[in-house]
């Protein structure tokens, strides 16, 4: 059995990744605040466990991971994967207009939660001599800086550096967990919608997102998920890498 822990599966890219991974040889642990009944209805013999969980609640992540790992049968596990996909784009404003609560949520969901999940994943899988991989969904916002998106860009840059550092710590030993950050491209999801519909008076870059949409440059979540899943399960998953283009 291959086990997958996936965050942000209620919609967008996370939902498409989960849909792609549902098959009888896989067991999925899906995490988001809103439960995805459509996804759950595709479960085969109970191979999807859904956790309605707010990743902003950093202090409760350990309990969540304990619950997930109590469902994993080490004797049947041939591989285990963590996909840190959940993210929030807001606050979409210059930094002096951003509310501290929104800034904290951005950093909690986009950076702190993946760090804690990674830490617990490595700890809990330590005794398992099987394939263990973590895919962190990052963004080209690390390099393409836009006015009004400093928190998102900073969190994703942090995620990339974190992936490199943990990759270095884990190294290439038999029980190493491989960690990779990926920039998935621009995808037609509600995150894009939120950016292009944001108030132009506070988010100067809204027009750029509107143009990208108008010009048909957004890729479907399904097409992106296909590439990401192939990458996750494939041979080019190189320890500590940051993949800028799939
Ligand atoms: N769309 C793009 O063009 C694009 C480009 C580059 C990178 N990315 C990255 O791709 C990933 C997926 O983004 P997307 O475009 O699919 O976004 P999306 O449609 O907005 O979906 C975001 C997902 O994250 C979950 N999430 C948000 N806050 C959460 C919280 N507090 N606790 C638990 N789950 C939470 C949401 O579920 P709930 O709201 O139900 O909690 C939802 O399932 C993100 O890492 C994003 O940064 C996207």
PDB file of C-alpha atoms and ligand atoms in Angstrom:
ATOM      1  CA  UNK A   1       0.000   0.000   0.000  1.00  0.00           C
ATOM      2  CA  UNK A   2       1.227   3.521  -0.831  1.00  0.00           C
ATOM      3  CA  UNK A   3       0.109   6.193   1.649  1.00  0.00           C
ATOM      4  CA  UNK A   4      -0.377   9.861   0.705  1.00  0.00           C
ATOM      5  CA  UNK A   5      -0.954  12.747   3.108  1.00  0.00           C
ATOM      6  CA  UNK A   6      -2.233  15.718   1.086  1.00  0.00           C
ATOM      7  CA  UNK A   7      -3.157  19.191   2.352  1.00  0.00           C
ATOM      8  CA  UNK A   8      -5.624  21.553   0.668  1.00  0.00           C
ATOM      9  CA  UNK A   9      -7.817  18.939  -1.023  1.00  0.00           C
ATOM     10  CA  UNK A  10     -11.156  20.785  -0.871  1.00  0.00           C
ATOM     11  CA  UNK A  11     -10.618  22.426  -4.279  1.00  0.00           C
ATOM     12  CA  UNK A  12      -8.084  23.506  -6.905  1.00  0.00           C
ATOM     13  CA  UNK A  13      -4.780  21.742  -7.371  1.00  0.00           C
ATOM     14  CA  UNK A  14      -5.047  19.688  -4.161  1.00  0.00           C
ATOM     15  CA  UNK A  15      -8.388  18.230  -5.220  1.00  0.00           C
ATOM     16  CA  UNK A  16      -6.987  17.387  -8.672  1.00  0.00           C
ATOM     17  CA  UNK A  17      -3.914  15.709  -7.135  1.00  0.00           C
ATOM     18  CA  UNK A  18      -6.113  13.630  -4.820  1.00  0.00           C
ATOM     19  CA  UNK A  19      -8.438  12.660  -7.688  1.00  0.00           C
ATOM     20  CA  UNK A  20      -5.433  11.551  -9.712  1.00  0.00           C
ATOM     21  CA  UNK A  21      -4.085   9.443  -6.853  1.00  0.00           C
ATOM     22  CA  UNK A  22      -7.271   7.561  -5.938  1.00  0.00           C
ATOM     23  CA  UNK A  23      -6.706   3.909  -6.792  1.00  0.00           C
ATOM     24  CA  UNK A  24      -7.007   0.588  -4.952  1.00  0.00           C
ATOM     25  CA  UNK A  25      -3.272   0.442  -4.117  1.00  0.00           C
ATOM     26  CA  UNK A  26      -3.259   3.893  -2.536  1.00  0.00           C
ATOM     27  CA  UNK A  27      -4.580   5.194   0.783  1.00  0.00           C
ATOM     28  CA  UNK A  28      -5.162   8.971   0.951  1.00  0.00           C
ATOM     29  CA  UNK A  29      -5.246  11.199   4.035  1.00  0.00           C
ATOM     30  CA  UNK A  30      -6.801  14.477   2.913  1.00  0.00           C
ATOM     31  CA  UNK A  31      -6.703  17.689   4.919  1.00  0.00           C
ATOM     32  CA  UNK A  32      -8.588  20.987   4.532  1.00  0.00           C
ATOM     33  CA  UNK A  33     -11.041  23.053   6.555  1.00  0.00           C
ATOM     34  CA  UNK A  34     -13.934  22.187   4.259  1.00  0.00           C
ATOM     35  CA  UNK A  35     -14.676  18.506   3.642  1.00  0.00           C
ATOM     36  CA  UNK A  36     -14.709  17.467  -0.030  1.00  0.00           C
ATOM     37  CA  UNK A  37     -17.671  15.096  -0.395  1.00  0.00           C
ATOM     38  CA  UNK A  38     -17.163  14.750  -4.139  1.00  0.00           C
ATOM     39  CA  UNK A  39     -13.649  13.433  -3.563  1.00  0.00           C
ATOM     40  CA  UNK A  40     -14.772  11.169  -0.702  1.00  0.00           C
ATOM     41  CA  UNK A  41     -17.459   9.666  -2.958  1.00  0.00           C
ATOM     42  CA  UNK A  42     -14.641   8.377  -5.204  1.00  0.00           C
ATOM     43  CA  UNK A  43     -13.091   6.388  -2.364  1.00  0.00           C
ATOM     44  CA  UNK A  44     -12.570   2.649  -2.980  1.00  0.00           C
ATOM     45  CA  UNK A  45     -13.076   0.383   0.054  1.00  0.00           C
ATOM     46  CA  UNK A  46     -12.563   3.296   2.458  1.00  0.00           C
ATOM     47  CA  UNK A  47      -9.173   4.312   1.067  1.00  0.00           C
ATOM     48  CA  UNK A  48      -9.740   8.051   1.695  1.00  0.00           C
ATOM     49  CA  UNK A  49      -9.665   9.471   5.221  1.00  0.00           C
ATOM     50  CA  UNK A  50     -10.724  13.101   5.366  1.00  0.00           C
ATOM     51  CA  UNK A  51      -9.632  15.485   8.108  1.00  0.00           C
ATOM     52  CA  UNK A  52     -11.466  18.805   8.371  1.00  0.00           C
ATOM     53  CA  UNK A  53      -8.617  20.721   9.914  1.00  0.00           C
ATOM     54  CA  UNK A  54      -7.430  24.334  10.034  1.00  0.00           C
ATOM     55  CA  UNK A  55      -3.681  24.449   9.361  1.00  0.00           C
ATOM     56  CA  UNK A  56      -3.601  27.891  10.956  1.00  0.00           C
ATOM     57  CA  UNK A  57      -3.848  25.987  14.257  1.00  0.00           C
ATOM     58  CA  UNK A  58      -0.172  25.078  14.388  1.00  0.00           C
ATOM     59  CA  UNK A  59      -0.372  23.704  17.921  1.00  0.00           C
ATOM     60  CA  UNK A  60      -2.869  21.033  16.897  1.00  0.00           C
ATOM     61  CA  UNK A  61      -0.907  19.627  13.950  1.00  0.00           C
ATOM     62  CA  UNK A  62       0.890  17.035  16.079  1.00  0.00           C
ATOM     63  CA  UNK A  63      -2.430  15.582  17.226  1.00  0.00           C
ATOM     64  CA  UNK A  64      -3.588  15.472  13.593  1.00  0.00           C
ATOM     65  CA  UNK A  65      -0.458  13.621  12.482  1.00  0.00           C
ATOM     66  CA  UNK A  66      -0.765  11.173  15.386  1.00  0.00           C
ATOM     67  CA  UNK A  67      -4.328  10.416  14.254  1.00  0.00           C
ATOM     68  CA  UNK A  68      -3.145   9.901  10.657  1.00  0.00           C
ATOM     69  CA  UNK A  69      -0.199   7.686  11.579  1.00  0.00           C
ATOM     70  CA  UNK A  70      -2.411   5.554  13.828  1.00  0.00           C
ATOM     71  CA  UNK A  71      -4.228   4.551  10.590  1.00  0.00           C
ATOM     72  CA  UNK A  72      -1.033   3.549   8.761  1.00  0.00           C
ATOM     73  CA  UNK A  73      -0.091  -0.107   8.890  1.00  0.00           C
ATOM     74  CA  UNK A  74       3.754  -0.166   8.763  1.00  0.00           C
ATOM     75  CA  UNK A  75       3.782  -3.834   7.729  1.00  0.00           C
ATOM     76  CA  UNK A  76       1.769  -3.006   4.585  1.00  0.00           C
ATOM     77  CA  UNK A  77       3.448   0.308   3.755  1.00  0.00           C
ATOM     78  CA  UNK A  78       5.587   0.230   0.595  1.00  0.00           C
ATOM     79  CA  UNK A  79       5.893   4.025   0.329  1.00  0.00           C
ATOM     80  CA  UNK A  80       4.660   7.129   2.081  1.00  0.00           C
ATOM     81  CA  UNK A  81       4.307  10.652   0.736  1.00  0.00           C
ATOM     82  CA  UNK A  82       3.444  14.094   2.128  1.00  0.00           C
ATOM     83  CA  UNK A  83       2.189  16.761  -0.280  1.00  0.00           C
ATOM     84  CA  UNK A  84       2.196  20.212   1.295  1.00  0.00           C
ATOM     85  CA  UNK A  85      -0.207  21.900  -1.120  1.00  0.00           C
ATOM     86  CA  UNK A  86      -2.565  24.041   1.023  1.00  0.00           C
ATOM     87  CA  UNK A  87      -1.926  27.778   0.832  1.00  0.00           C
ATOM     88  CA  UNK A  88      -3.505  31.184   1.170  1.00  0.00           C
ATOM     89  CA  UNK A  89      -2.633  34.140  -1.047  1.00  0.00           C
ATOM     90  CA  UNK A  90      -4.020  36.906   1.166  1.00  0.00           C
ATOM     91  CA  UNK A  91      -3.223  39.504   2.404  1.00  0.00           C
ATOM     92  CA  UNK A  92      -3.253  41.120  -1.049  1.00  0.00           C
ATOM     93  CA  UNK A  93      -2.124  44.621  -0.172  1.00  0.00           C
ATOM     94  CA  UNK A  94       0.963  46.637   0.559  1.00  0.00           C
ATOM     95  CA  UNK A  95       2.515  45.544   3.827  1.00  0.00           C
ATOM     96  CA  UNK A  96       1.428  48.619   5.813  1.00  0.00           C
ATOM     97  CA  UNK A  97      -2.201  47.893   4.944  1.00  0.00           C
ATOM     98  CA  UNK A  98      -2.035  44.221   5.869  1.00  0.00           C
ATOM     99  CA  UNK A  99      -3.744  43.067   9.044  1.00  0.00           C
ATOM    100  CA  UNK A 100      -1.467  41.239  11.449  1.00  0.00           C
ATOM    101  CA  UNK A 101      -3.941  38.393  11.807  1.00  0.00           C
ATOM    102  CA  UNK A 102      -3.910  37.822   8.018  1.00  0.00           C
ATOM    103  CA  UNK A 103      -0.108  38.007   7.923  1.00  0.00           C
ATOM    104  CA  UNK A 104       0.109  35.404  10.681  1.00  0.00           C
ATOM    105  CA  UNK A 105      -2.364  33.145   8.857  1.00  0.00           C
ATOM    106  CA  UNK A 106      -0.385  33.419   5.607  1.00  0.00           C
ATOM    107  CA  UNK A 107       2.859  32.417   7.288  1.00  0.00           C
ATOM    108  CA  UNK A 108       1.161  29.737   9.401  1.00  0.00           C
ATOM    109  CA  UNK A 109      -0.568  27.978   6.495  1.00  0.00           C
ATOM    110  CA  UNK A 110       2.087  28.545   3.813  1.00  0.00           C
ATOM    111  CA  UNK A 111       5.257  27.969   5.820  1.00  0.00           C
ATOM    112  CA  UNK A 112       4.872  26.960   9.467  1.00  0.00           C
ATOM    113  CA  UNK A 113       2.342  24.158   8.841  1.00  0.00           C
ATOM    114  CA  UNK A 114       4.505  22.519   6.111  1.00  0.00           C
ATOM    115  CA  UNK A 115       7.523  22.789   8.465  1.00  0.00           C
ATOM    116  CA  UNK A 116       5.680  21.105  11.345  1.00  0.00           C
ATOM    117  CA  UNK A 117       4.164  18.466   9.051  1.00  0.00           C
ATOM    118  CA  UNK A 118       7.621  17.757   7.624  1.00  0.00           C
ATOM    119  CA  UNK A 119       9.160  17.473  11.080  1.00  0.00           C
ATOM    120  CA  UNK A 120       6.476  15.036  12.269  1.00  0.00           C
ATOM    121  CA  UNK A 121       6.501  13.069   9.001  1.00  0.00           C
ATOM    122  CA  UNK A 122      10.261  12.501   9.315  1.00  0.00           C
ATOM    123  CA  UNK A 123       9.963  11.605  13.007  1.00  0.00           C
ATOM    124  CA  UNK A 124       7.043   9.205  12.596  1.00  0.00           C
ATOM    125  CA  UNK A 125       8.472   7.458   9.533  1.00  0.00           C
ATOM    126  CA  UNK A 126      11.989   7.103  10.984  1.00  0.00           C
ATOM    127  CA  UNK A 127      11.736   3.320  11.583  1.00  0.00           C
ATOM    128  CA  UNK A 128      10.387   2.645   8.078  1.00  0.00           C
ATOM    129  CA  UNK A 129      12.936   1.590   5.455  1.00  0.00           C
ATOM    130  CA  UNK A 130      10.630   2.391   2.545  1.00  0.00           C
ATOM    131  CA  UNK A 131      10.332   5.164  -0.024  1.00  0.00           C
ATOM    132  CA  UNK A 132       9.501   8.414   1.796  1.00  0.00           C
ATOM    133  CA  UNK A 133       8.992  11.666  -0.083  1.00  0.00           C
ATOM    134  CA  UNK A 134       7.753  15.180   0.663  1.00  0.00           C
ATOM    135  CA  UNK A 135       6.603  17.459  -2.154  1.00  0.00           C
ATOM    136  CA  UNK A 136       6.243  21.111  -1.190  1.00  0.00           C
ATOM    137  CA  UNK A 137       4.077  23.110  -3.596  1.00  0.00           C
ATOM    138  CA  UNK A 138       5.821  26.448  -3.943  1.00  0.00           C
ATOM    139  CA  UNK A 139       5.452  29.221  -6.513  1.00  0.00           C
ATOM    140  CA  UNK A 140       7.272  31.327  -9.085  1.00  0.00           C
ATOM    141  CA  UNK A 141       6.314  34.210  -6.752  1.00  0.00           C
ATOM    142  CA  UNK A 142       9.634  33.400  -5.096  1.00  0.00           C
ATOM    143  CA  UNK A 143      11.294  35.066  -8.114  1.00  0.00           C
ATOM    144  CA  UNK A 144       8.492  37.055  -9.804  1.00  0.00           C
ATOM    145  CA  UNK A 145       7.784  39.695  -7.203  1.00  0.00           C
ATOM    146  CA  UNK A 146       4.513  41.640  -7.401  1.00  0.00           C
ATOM    147  CA  UNK A 147       3.427  44.613  -5.381  1.00  0.00           C
ATOM    148  CA  UNK A 148       0.934  43.543  -2.682  1.00  0.00           C
ATOM    149  CA  UNK A 149       2.137  39.940  -2.365  1.00  0.00           C
ATOM    150  CA  UNK A 150       5.106  40.214  -0.029  1.00  0.00           C
ATOM    151  CA  UNK A 151       3.801  37.730   2.563  1.00  0.00           C
ATOM    152  CA  UNK A 152       2.984  35.047  -0.032  1.00  0.00           C
ATOM    153  CA  UNK A 153       6.350  35.469  -1.812  1.00  0.00           C
ATOM    154  CA  UNK A 154       8.271  35.477   1.473  1.00  0.00           C
ATOM    155  CA  UNK A 155       6.471  32.347   2.715  1.00  0.00           C
ATOM    156  CA  UNK A 156       7.114  30.471  -0.542  1.00  0.00           C
ATOM    157  CA  UNK A 157      10.787  31.576  -0.556  1.00  0.00           C
ATOM    158  CA  UNK A 158      10.978  30.242   3.001  1.00  0.00           C
ATOM    159  CA  UNK A 159       9.441  26.960   1.862  1.00  0.00           C
ATOM    160  CA  UNK A 160      12.073  26.575  -0.884  1.00  0.00           C
ATOM    161  CA  UNK A 161      14.953  27.268   1.514  1.00  0.00           C
ATOM    162  CA  UNK A 162      13.383  24.927   4.067  1.00  0.00           C
ATOM    163  CA  UNK A 163      13.192  22.140   1.447  1.00  0.00           C
ATOM    164  CA  UNK A 164      16.869  22.611   0.549  1.00  0.00           C
ATOM    165  CA  UNK A 165      17.964  22.600   4.203  1.00  0.00           C
ATOM    166  CA  UNK A 166      15.948  19.521   5.161  1.00  0.00           C
ATOM    167  CA  UNK A 167      17.175  17.779   2.008  1.00  0.00           C
ATOM    168  CA  UNK A 168      20.720  18.458   3.208  1.00  0.00           C
ATOM    169  CA  UNK A 169      19.937  17.100   6.684  1.00  0.00           C
ATOM    170  CA  UNK A 170      18.328  13.968   5.311  1.00  0.00           C
ATOM    171  CA  UNK A 171      21.035  13.238   2.771  1.00  0.00           C
ATOM    172  CA  UNK A 172      21.043  10.086   0.689  1.00  0.00           C
ATOM    173  CA  UNK A 173      20.945   7.274   3.282  1.00  0.00           C
ATOM    174  CA  UNK A 174      18.622   4.271   3.024  1.00  0.00           C
ATOM    175  CA  UNK A 175      16.080   5.746   5.447  1.00  0.00           C
ATOM    176  CA  UNK A 176      16.303   9.359   4.182  1.00  0.00           C
ATOM    177  CA  UNK A 177      13.127  11.294   3.458  1.00  0.00           C
ATOM    178  CA  UNK A 178      13.459  13.065   0.108  1.00  0.00           C
ATOM    179  CA  UNK A 179      12.175  16.665   0.105  1.00  0.00           C
ATOM    180  CA  UNK A 180      11.542  18.735  -3.018  1.00  0.00           C
ATOM    181  CA  UNK A 181       9.911  22.125  -3.687  1.00  0.00           C
ATOM    182  CA  UNK A 182       8.092  22.644  -6.977  1.00  0.00           C
ATOM    183  CA  UNK A 183       6.825  25.750  -8.749  1.00  0.00           C
ATOM    184  CA  UNK A 184       3.725  24.376 -10.469  1.00  0.00           C
ATOM    185  CA  UNK A 185       3.084  27.183 -12.994  1.00  0.00           C
ATOM    186  CA  UNK A 186      -0.089  29.270 -13.168  1.00  0.00           C
ATOM    187  CA  UNK A 187      -3.260  27.279 -12.582  1.00  0.00           C
ATOM    188  CA  UNK A 188      -6.934  28.030 -13.052  1.00  0.00           C
ATOM    189  CA  UNK A 189      -8.076  27.872  -9.403  1.00  0.00           C
ATOM    190  CA  UNK A 190      -9.860  30.023  -6.842  1.00  0.00           C
ATOM    191  CA  UNK A 191      -6.502  31.381  -5.704  1.00  0.00           C
ATOM    192  CA  UNK A 192      -6.094  33.043  -9.134  1.00  0.00           C
ATOM    193  CA  UNK A 193      -9.714  34.220  -9.015  1.00  0.00           C
ATOM    194  CA  UNK A 194      -9.162  35.827  -5.626  1.00  0.00           C
ATOM    195  CA  UNK A 195      -6.111  37.697  -6.960  1.00  0.00           C
ATOM    196  CA  UNK A 196      -7.735  38.994 -10.157  1.00  0.00           C
ATOM    197  CA  UNK A 197     -10.947  40.019  -8.327  1.00  0.00           C
ATOM    198  CA  UNK A 198      -9.149  41.758  -5.474  1.00  0.00           C
ATOM    199  CA  UNK A 199      -9.780  45.443  -4.890  1.00  0.00           C
ATOM    200  CA  UNK A 200      -7.477  47.332  -7.298  1.00  0.00           C
ATOM    201  CA  UNK A 201      -7.266  50.282  -4.925  1.00  0.00           C
ATOM    202  CA  UNK A 202      -5.447  48.146  -2.347  1.00  0.00           C
ATOM    203  CA  UNK A 203      -3.981  45.422  -4.605  1.00  0.00           C
ATOM    204  CA  UNK A 204      -2.193  47.121  -7.458  1.00  0.00           C
ATOM    205  CA  UNK A 205      -1.306  43.812  -9.164  1.00  0.00           C
ATOM    206  CA  UNK A 206      -4.925  42.618  -9.657  1.00  0.00           C
ATOM    207  CA  UNK A 207      -4.771  43.718 -13.333  1.00  0.00           C
ATOM    208  CA  UNK A 208      -1.812  41.424 -14.015  1.00  0.00           C
ATOM    209  CA  UNK A 209      -3.836  38.417 -12.800  1.00  0.00           C
ATOM    210  CA  UNK A 210      -6.825  39.573 -14.893  1.00  0.00           C
ATOM    211  CA  UNK A 211      -4.618  39.736 -18.033  1.00  0.00           C
ATOM    212  CA  UNK A 212      -3.187  36.269 -17.463  1.00  0.00           C
ATOM    213  CA  UNK A 213      -6.759  34.982 -17.245  1.00  0.00           C
ATOM    214  CA  UNK A 214      -8.006  36.930 -20.298  1.00  0.00           C
ATOM    215  CA  UNK A 215      -5.108  35.651 -22.398  1.00  0.00           C
ATOM    216  CA  UNK A 216      -5.949  32.031 -21.552  1.00  0.00           C
ATOM    217  CA  UNK A 217      -2.588  31.439 -19.896  1.00  0.00           C
ATOM    218  CA  UNK A 218      -3.948  29.480 -16.924  1.00  0.00           C
ATOM    219  CA  UNK A 219      -3.408  25.719 -16.976  1.00  0.00           C
ATOM    220  CA  UNK A 220      -6.109  23.358 -15.685  1.00  0.00           C
ATOM    221  CA  UNK A 221      -5.606  21.882 -12.195  1.00  0.00           C
ATOM    222  CA  UNK A 222      -5.968  18.400 -13.750  1.00  0.00           C
ATOM    223  CA  UNK A 223      -3.097  18.928 -16.241  1.00  0.00           C
ATOM    224  CA  UNK A 224      -0.857  20.330 -13.501  1.00  0.00           C
ATOM    225  CA  UNK A 225      -1.787  17.510 -11.095  1.00  0.00           C
ATOM    226  CA  UNK A 226      -0.881  14.916 -13.754  1.00  0.00           C
ATOM    227  CA  UNK A 227       2.624  16.384 -14.084  1.00  0.00           C
ATOM    228  CA  UNK A 228       3.086  16.733 -10.326  1.00  0.00           C
ATOM    229  CA  UNK A 229       2.002  13.156  -9.580  1.00  0.00           C
ATOM    230  CA  UNK A 230       4.281  11.794 -12.333  1.00  0.00           C
ATOM    231  CA  UNK A 231       7.110  13.824 -10.843  1.00  0.00           C
ATOM    232  CA  UNK A 232       6.347  12.694  -7.276  1.00  0.00           C
ATOM    233  CA  UNK A 233       6.382   9.026  -8.234  1.00  0.00           C
ATOM    234  CA  UNK A 234       9.133   9.278 -10.828  1.00  0.00           C
ATOM    235  CA  UNK A 235      12.912   8.995 -11.002  1.00  0.00           C
ATOM    236  CA  UNK A 236      13.779  12.713 -11.131  1.00  0.00           C
ATOM    237  CA  UNK A 237      12.769  13.439  -7.524  1.00  0.00           C
ATOM    238  CA  UNK A 238      16.198  14.711  -6.465  1.00  0.00           C
ATOM    239  CA  UNK A 239      16.881  15.293  -2.776  1.00  0.00           C
ATOM    240  CA  UNK A 240      16.624  18.974  -1.741  1.00  0.00           C
ATOM    241  CA  UNK A 241      15.846  20.292  -5.236  1.00  0.00           C
ATOM    242  CA  UNK A 242      13.749  23.327  -6.101  1.00  0.00           C
ATOM    243  CA  UNK A 243      12.043  22.588  -9.416  1.00  0.00           C
ATOM    244  CA  UNK A 244      11.196  25.847 -11.177  1.00  0.00           C
ATOM    245  CA  UNK A 245       9.536  24.233 -14.187  1.00  0.00           C
ATOM    246  CA  UNK A 246       7.938  20.810 -14.457  1.00  0.00           C
TER     247      UNK A 246
HETATM  248  N1  LIG B   1      -3.174  28.746  -8.707  1.00  0.00           N
HETATM  249  C1  LIG B   1      -1.964  29.133  -9.111  1.00  0.00           C
HETATM  250  O1  LIG B   1      -1.797  29.804 -10.156  1.00  0.00           O
HETATM  251  C2  LIG B   1      -0.754  28.749  -8.317  1.00  0.00           C
HETATM  252  C3  LIG B   1       0.491  29.157  -8.801  1.00  0.00           C
HETATM  253  C4  LIG B   1       1.637  28.794  -8.097  1.00  0.00           C
HETATM  254  C5  LIG B   1       1.517  28.032  -6.954  1.00  0.00           C
HETATM  255  N2  LIG B   1       0.293  27.664  -6.511  1.00  0.00           N
HETATM  256  C6  LIG B   1       0.237  26.859  -5.282  1.00  0.00           C
HETATM  257  O2  LIG B   1      -0.547  25.704  -5.535  1.00  0.00           O
HETATM  258  C7  LIG B   1      -1.118  25.261  -4.290  1.00  0.00           C
HETATM  259  C8  LIG B   1      -2.606  25.038  -4.479  1.00  0.00           C
HETATM  260  O3  LIG B   1      -3.215  26.288  -4.748  1.00  0.00           O
HETATM  261  P1  LIG B   1      -4.617  26.429  -5.499  1.00  0.00           P
HETATM  262  O4  LIG B   1      -4.379  27.354  -6.598  1.00  0.00           O
HETATM  263  O5  LIG B   1      -5.205  25.114  -5.740  1.00  0.00           O
HETATM  264  O6  LIG B   1      -5.429  27.230  -4.362  1.00  0.00           O
HETATM  265  P2  LIG B   1      -6.954  27.161  -3.911  1.00  0.00           P
HETATM  266  O7  LIG B   1      -7.828  26.757  -5.025  1.00  0.00           O
HETATM  267  O8  LIG B   1      -7.213  28.445  -3.210  1.00  0.00           O
HETATM  268  O9  LIG B   1      -6.939  25.965  -2.837  1.00  0.00           O
HETATM  269  C9  LIG B   1      -6.269  26.119  -1.637  1.00  0.00           C
HETATM  270  C10 LIG B   1      -6.464  24.888  -0.772  1.00  0.00           C
HETATM  271  O10 LIG B   1      -5.776  25.132   0.468  1.00  0.00           O
HETATM  272  C11 LIG B   1      -6.663  24.868   1.541  1.00  0.00           C
HETATM  273  N3  LIG B   1      -6.426  25.730   2.685  1.00  0.00           N
HETATM  274  C12 LIG B   1      -6.350  27.078   2.697  1.00  0.00           C
HETATM  275  N4  LIG B   1      -6.261  27.511   3.962  1.00  0.00           N
HETATM  276  C13 LIG B   1      -6.257  26.416   4.756  1.00  0.00           C
HETATM  277  C14 LIG B   1      -6.213  26.221   6.157  1.00  0.00           C
HETATM  278  N5  LIG B   1      -6.158  27.242   7.012  1.00  0.00           N
HETATM  279  N6  LIG B   1      -6.245  24.955   6.638  1.00  0.00           N
HETATM  280  C15 LIG B   1      -6.340  23.901   5.803  1.00  0.00           C
HETATM  281  N7  LIG B   1      -6.379  24.028   4.458  1.00  0.00           N
HETATM  282  C16 LIG B   1      -6.364  25.278   3.947  1.00  0.00           C
HETATM  283  C17 LIG B   1      -8.054  25.146   0.980  1.00  0.00           C
HETATM  284  O11 LIG B   1      -9.033  24.416   1.698  1.00  0.00           O
HETATM  285  P3  LIG B   1     -10.076  25.067   2.732  1.00  0.00           P
HETATM  286  O12 LIG B   1     -10.349  26.458   2.310  1.00  0.00           O
HETATM  287  O13 LIG B   1     -11.264  24.135   2.652  1.00  0.00           O
HETATM  288  O14 LIG B   1      -9.385  24.979   4.064  1.00  0.00           O
HETATM  289  C18 LIG B   1      -7.932  24.625  -0.452  1.00  0.00           C
HETATM  290  O15 LIG B   1      -8.220  23.255  -0.481  1.00  0.00           O
HETATM  291  C19 LIG B   1      -0.772  26.338  -3.273  1.00  0.00           C
HETATM  292  O16 LIG B   1       0.361  25.945  -2.548  1.00  0.00           O
HETATM  293  C20 LIG B   1      -0.437  27.538  -4.116  1.00  0.00           C
HETATM  294  O17 LIG B   1       0.414  28.435  -3.457  1.00  0.00           O
HETATM  295  C21 LIG B   1      -0.850  27.997  -7.155  1.00  0.00           C
END
